[in-house]
mmCIF file of C-alpha atoms in Angstrom:
data_model
loop_
_atom_site.group_PDB
_atom_site.id
_atom_site.type_symbol
_atom_site.label_atom_id
_atom_site.label_comp_id
_atom_site.label_asym_id
_atom_site.label_seq_id
_atom_site.Cartn_x
_atom_site.Cartn_y
_atom_site.Cartn_z
ATOM 1 C CA UNK A 1 29.102 134.763 111.135
ATOM 2 C CA UNK A 2 32.652 134.509 112.513
ATOM 3 C CA UNK A 3 34.651 131.412 111.751
ATOM 4 C CA UNK A 4 35.721 129.630 114.937
ATOM 5 C CA UNK A 5 39.004 128.088 116.009
ATOM 6 C CA UNK A 6 37.694 124.533 115.519
ATOM 7 C CA UNK A 7 37.106 125.304 111.833
ATOM 8 C CA UNK A 8 40.740 126.442 111.413
ATOM 9 C CA UNK A 9 42.148 123.522 113.425
ATOM 10 C CA UNK A 10 40.372 121.089 111.108
ATOM 11 C CA UNK A 11 41.255 123.156 108.003
ATOM 12 C CA UNK A 12 45.028 123.147 108.640
ATOM 13 C CA UNK A 13 45.068 119.630 110.136
ATOM 14 C CA UNK A 14 43.749 118.415 106.767
ATOM 15 C CA UNK A 15 46.655 120.124 105.056
ATOM 16 C CA UNK A 16 44.520 122.832 103.489
ATOM 17 C CA UNK A 17 45.997 126.242 102.825
ATOM 18 C CA UNK A 18 44.869 129.172 100.750
ATOM 19 C CA UNK A 19 45.954 131.026 97.633
ATOM 20 C CA UNK A 20 49.729 130.483 97.725
ATOM 21 C CA UNK A 21 52.087 133.405 97.420
ATOM 22 C CA UNK A 22 54.175 133.104 94.259
ATOM 23 C CA UNK A 23 57.593 134.616 93.497
ATOM 24 C CA UNK A 24 55.959 137.653 91.845
ATOM 25 C CA UNK A 25 53.977 138.443 94.995
ATOM 26 C CA UNK A 26 57.052 138.108 97.242
ATOM 27 C CA UNK A 27 59.118 140.278 94.881
ATOM 28 C CA UNK A 28 56.446 143.022 94.914
ATOM 29 C CA UNK A 29 56.319 142.923 98.705
ATOM 30 C CA UNK A 30 60.129 143.179 98.996
ATOM 31 C CA UNK A 31 60.059 146.186 96.612
ATOM 32 C CA UNK A 32 57.222 147.873 98.514
ATOM 33 C CA UNK A 33 58.636 147.523 102.025
ATOM 34 C CA UNK A 34 62.418 147.407 101.303
ATOM 35 C CA UNK A 35 63.320 145.761 104.608
ATOM 36 C CA UNK A 36 66.698 146.691 106.003
ATOM 37 C CA UNK A 37 69.441 144.073 106.348
ATOM 38 C CA UNK A 38 68.836 141.977 109.417
ATOM 39 C CA UNK A 39 65.178 143.112 109.582
ATOM 40 C CA UNK A 40 62.766 141.337 111.858
ATOM 41 C CA UNK A 41 59.282 140.328 110.587
ATOM 42 C CA UNK A 42 56.107 139.116 112.224
ATOM 43 C CA UNK A 43 53.694 137.079 110.113
ATOM 44 C CA UNK A 44 50.257 136.997 111.809
ATOM 45 C CA UNK A 45 47.929 134.161 110.845
ATOM 46 C CA UNK A 46 50.709 132.129 109.257
ATOM 47 C CA UNK A 47 48.516 129.163 108.269
ATOM 48 C CA UNK A 48 50.754 126.519 106.740
ATOM 49 C CA UNK A 49 53.739 128.865 106.758
ATOM 50 C CA UNK A 50 54.467 129.429 103.069
ATOM 51 C CA UNK A 51 54.381 133.216 103.378
ATOM 52 C CA UNK A 52 56.503 133.194 106.569
ATOM 53 C CA UNK A 53 59.014 130.864 104.888
ATOM 54 C CA UNK A 54 59.193 133.301 101.943
ATOM 55 C CA UNK A 55 59.900 136.167 104.335
ATOM 56 C CA UNK A 56 62.663 134.098 105.963
ATOM 57 C CA UNK A 57 63.934 133.346 102.448
ATOM 58 C CA UNK A 58 64.317 137.122 101.942
ATOM 59 C CA UNK A 59 66.687 137.126 104.881
ATOM 60 C CA UNK A 60 64.214 138.480 107.485
ATOM 61 C CA UNK A 61 64.313 136.992 110.963
ATOM 62 C CA UNK A 62 60.677 135.934 111.017
ATOM 63 C CA UNK A 63 58.273 135.133 113.817
ATOM 64 C CA UNK A 64 55.208 133.328 112.468
ATOM 65 C CA UNK A 65 52.141 133.114 114.680
ATOM 66 C CA UNK A 66 48.741 131.431 114.331
ATOM 67 C CA UNK A 67 45.986 130.672 116.774
ATOM 68 C CA UNK A 68 45.516 127.125 115.346
ATOM 69 C CA UNK A 69 47.890 124.616 116.863
ATOM 70 C CA UNK A 70 47.563 122.438 113.746
ATOM 71 C CA UNK A 71 48.852 125.373 111.622
ATOM 72 C CA UNK A 72 51.792 125.954 113.982
ATOM 73 C CA UNK A 73 52.696 122.268 113.980
ATOM 74 C CA UNK A 74 52.534 121.994 110.186
ATOM 75 C CA UNK A 75 54.668 125.091 109.716
ATOM 76 C CA UNK A 76 57.288 123.882 112.164
ATOM 77 C CA UNK A 77 57.376 120.466 110.406
ATOM 78 C CA UNK A 78 57.529 121.858 106.872
ATOM 79 C CA UNK A 79 60.134 124.526 107.533
ATOM 80 C CA UNK A 80 62.332 123.123 110.254
ATOM 81 C CA UNK A 81 65.353 123.728 108.006
ATOM 82 C CA UNK A 82 64.761 127.507 108.249
ATOM 83 C CA UNK A 83 65.328 127.624 112.025
ATOM 84 C CA UNK A 84 66.487 129.831 113.709
ATOM 85 C CA UNK A 85 65.644 132.420 111.042
ATOM 86 C CA UNK A 86 62.028 131.249 111.170
ATOM 87 C CA UNK A 87 60.399 130.814 114.608
ATOM 88 C CA UNK A 88 56.803 129.557 114.846
ATOM 89 C CA UNK A 89 54.576 130.154 117.894
ATOM 90 C CA UNK A 90 50.952 129.502 118.721
ATOM 91 C CA UNK A 91 49.421 132.894 119.581
ATOM 92 C CA UNK A 92 45.986 134.492 119.279
ATOM 93 C CA UNK A 93 46.883 137.932 117.991
ATOM 94 C CA UNK A 94 43.526 139.342 119.062
ATOM 95 C CA UNK A 95 44.061 138.289 122.686
ATOM 96 C CA UNK A 96 45.303 141.418 124.442
ATOM 97 C CA UNK A 97 47.046 139.207 127.034
ATOM 98 C CA UNK A 98 49.205 137.572 124.340
ATOM 99 C CA UNK A 99 52.643 139.049 124.742
ATOM 100 C CA UNK A 100 54.742 140.278 121.890
ATOM 101 C CA UNK A 101 57.704 142.608 122.107
ATOM 102 C CA UNK A 102 56.882 146.281 121.528
ATOM 103 C CA UNK A 103 58.705 148.254 118.819
ATOM 104 C CA UNK A 104 60.584 145.082 117.817
ATOM 105 C CA UNK A 105 59.556 144.469 114.175
ATOM 106 C CA UNK A 106 60.464 146.158 110.899
ATOM 107 C CA UNK A 107 57.607 144.411 109.143
ATOM 108 C CA UNK A 108 54.255 142.951 110.208
ATOM 109 C CA UNK A 109 52.349 140.950 107.599
ATOM 110 C CA UNK A 110 48.768 139.749 107.599
ATOM 111 C CA UNK A 111 47.940 137.742 104.486
ATOM 112 C CA UNK A 112 44.325 136.712 104.015
ATOM 113 C CA UNK A 113 43.620 137.027 107.742
ATOM 114 C CA UNK A 114 42.530 140.538 108.714
ATOM 115 C CA UNK A 115 38.993 140.204 107.354
ATOM 116 C CA UNK A 116 38.440 137.378 109.930
ATOM 117 C CA UNK A 117 39.476 139.536 112.902
ATOM 118 C CA UNK A 118 36.688 141.058 114.975
ATOM 119 C CA UNK A 119 38.183 144.410 116.044
ATOM 120 C CA UNK A 120 40.229 145.709 113.135
ATOM 121 C CA UNK A 121 40.884 149.095 114.814
ATOM 122 C CA UNK A 122 42.359 147.338 117.901
ATOM 123 C CA UNK A 123 44.458 145.167 115.571
ATOM 124 C CA UNK A 124 45.757 148.305 113.780
ATOM 125 C CA UNK A 125 46.620 149.946 117.068
ATOM 126 C CA UNK A 126 48.464 146.832 118.284
ATOM 127 C CA UNK A 127 50.463 146.586 115.051
ATOM 128 C CA UNK A 128 51.558 150.234 115.382
ATOM 129 C CA UNK A 129 52.921 149.414 118.835
ATOM 130 C CA UNK A 130 54.887 146.400 117.514
ATOM 131 C CA UNK A 131 56.666 148.279 114.714
ATOM 132 C CA UNK A 132 59.997 149.983 114.967
ATOM 133 C CA UNK A 133 60.301 153.546 113.628
ATOM 134 C CA UNK A 134 60.017 153.358 109.850
ATOM 135 C CA UNK A 135 58.458 149.881 110.020
ATOM 136 C CA UNK A 136 55.727 148.692 107.703
ATOM 137 C CA UNK A 137 52.425 146.792 108.045
ATOM 138 C CA UNK A 138 51.532 144.824 104.889
ATOM 139 C CA UNK A 139 47.898 143.627 104.704
ATOM 140 C CA UNK A 140 47.099 141.336 101.784
ATOM 141 C CA UNK A 141 43.354 140.984 101.350
ATOM 142 C CA UNK A 142 40.551 140.639 98.860
ATOM 143 C CA UNK A 143 38.206 143.620 98.767
ATOM 144 C CA UNK A 144 34.544 142.804 99.501
ATOM 145 C CA UNK A 145 33.326 144.714 96.478
ATOM 146 C CA UNK A 146 35.344 142.469 94.180
ATOM 147 C CA UNK A 147 33.845 139.268 95.586
ATOM 148 C CA UNK A 148 30.558 137.513 94.881
ATOM 149 C CA UNK A 149 27.880 138.268 97.495
ATOM 150 C CA UNK A 150 28.292 134.851 99.235
ATOM 151 C CA UNK A 151 32.055 135.377 99.736
ATOM 152 C CA UNK A 152 32.123 139.064 100.743
ATOM 153 C CA UNK A 153 32.735 138.154 104.404
ATOM 154 C CA UNK A 154 36.306 137.151 103.478
ATOM 155 C CA UNK A 155 37.178 140.593 102.131
ATOM 156 C CA UNK A 156 37.536 144.061 103.601
ATOM 157 C CA UNK A 157 34.813 146.596 103.010
ATOM 158 C CA UNK A 158 35.548 150.171 101.889
ATOM 159 C CA UNK A 159 34.700 151.363 105.433
ATOM 160 C CA UNK A 160 37.130 148.832 106.963
ATOM 161 C CA UNK A 161 39.940 149.924 104.593
ATOM 162 C CA UNK A 162 39.205 153.558 105.491
ATOM 163 C CA UNK A 163 39.357 152.665 109.223
ATOM 164 C CA UNK A 164 42.683 150.967 108.698
ATOM 165 C CA UNK A 165 44.192 154.081 107.207
ATOM 166 C CA UNK A 166 43.308 156.205 110.252
ATOM 167 C CA UNK A 167 46.272 156.827 112.486
ATOM 168 C CA UNK A 168 48.915 155.913 109.856
ATOM 169 C CA UNK A 169 50.942 158.809 108.496
ATOM 170 C CA UNK A 170 52.099 157.104 105.352
ATOM 171 C CA UNK A 171 50.875 154.329 103.116
ATOM 172 C CA UNK A 172 50.164 153.065 99.649
ATOM 173 C CA UNK A 173 48.586 150.074 97.997
ATOM 174 C CA UNK A 174 49.006 147.845 94.945
ATOM 175 C CA UNK A 175 47.005 145.055 93.337
ATOM 176 C CA UNK A 176 48.527 141.677 92.810
ATOM 177 C CA UNK A 177 46.408 141.119 89.716
ATOM 178 C CA UNK A 178 43.426 142.930 88.186
ATOM 179 C CA UNK A 179 40.322 142.320 90.284
ATOM 180 C CA UNK A 180 42.392 140.203 92.690
ATOM 181 C CA UNK A 181 44.128 140.693 96.018
ATOM 182 C CA UNK A 182 45.118 144.134 97.190
ATOM 183 C CA UNK A 183 48.140 144.830 99.379
ATOM 184 C CA UNK A 184 47.973 147.807 101.717
ATOM 185 C CA UNK A 185 51.400 148.950 102.981
ATOM 186 C CA UNK A 186 51.182 151.290 105.977
ATOM 187 C CA UNK A 187 54.199 152.815 107.680
ATOM 188 C CA UNK A 188 55.060 154.452 110.967
ATOM 189 C CA UNK A 189 57.339 157.484 110.600
ATOM 190 C CA UNK A 190 61.125 156.845 110.752
ATOM 191 C CA UNK A 191 61.384 159.310 113.646
ATOM 192 C CA UNK A 192 58.819 157.289 115.671
ATOM 193 C CA UNK A 193 56.250 160.158 115.792
ATOM 194 C CA UNK A 194 52.558 159.886 114.935
#
């Protein structure tokens, strides 16, 4: 059963977040994607903004988006000191009418959010269109097979991971901890082909 917007509004309004990214996780991401100086990042499903703030802390000009107004408001309040390097906008990434600049980002991140999106193939296609040549998409997610039966809906299945890999010419993955979160890093070619 999909989790609706009301659930997330209440979740973030109560100050609830998720598994926080630590310095080790951010360091591994920076090593995996090696963003160029002055790189631009898009953090989709920013929640309370800790990951987006970490990206801005790496020197990336970061646009953080979430469909929950309470998440956007909390992120703006918590990280106002990072403006203009961190911009926060309410946006439903799955809404095809939601406008984002094409070929404008060096990095798109989705941390603990992709499993909740209905059409993962459409999301993958949209991300490809948002990345500049050589850009990377970093998906941080639990794998369904590593989760107890009652929590498998918050992880990606093997079929979903396989579907994500289609259409990407390069990619790799790494685990943040044994039996924990997996990070998939997919890249568009530097020459903009494929």
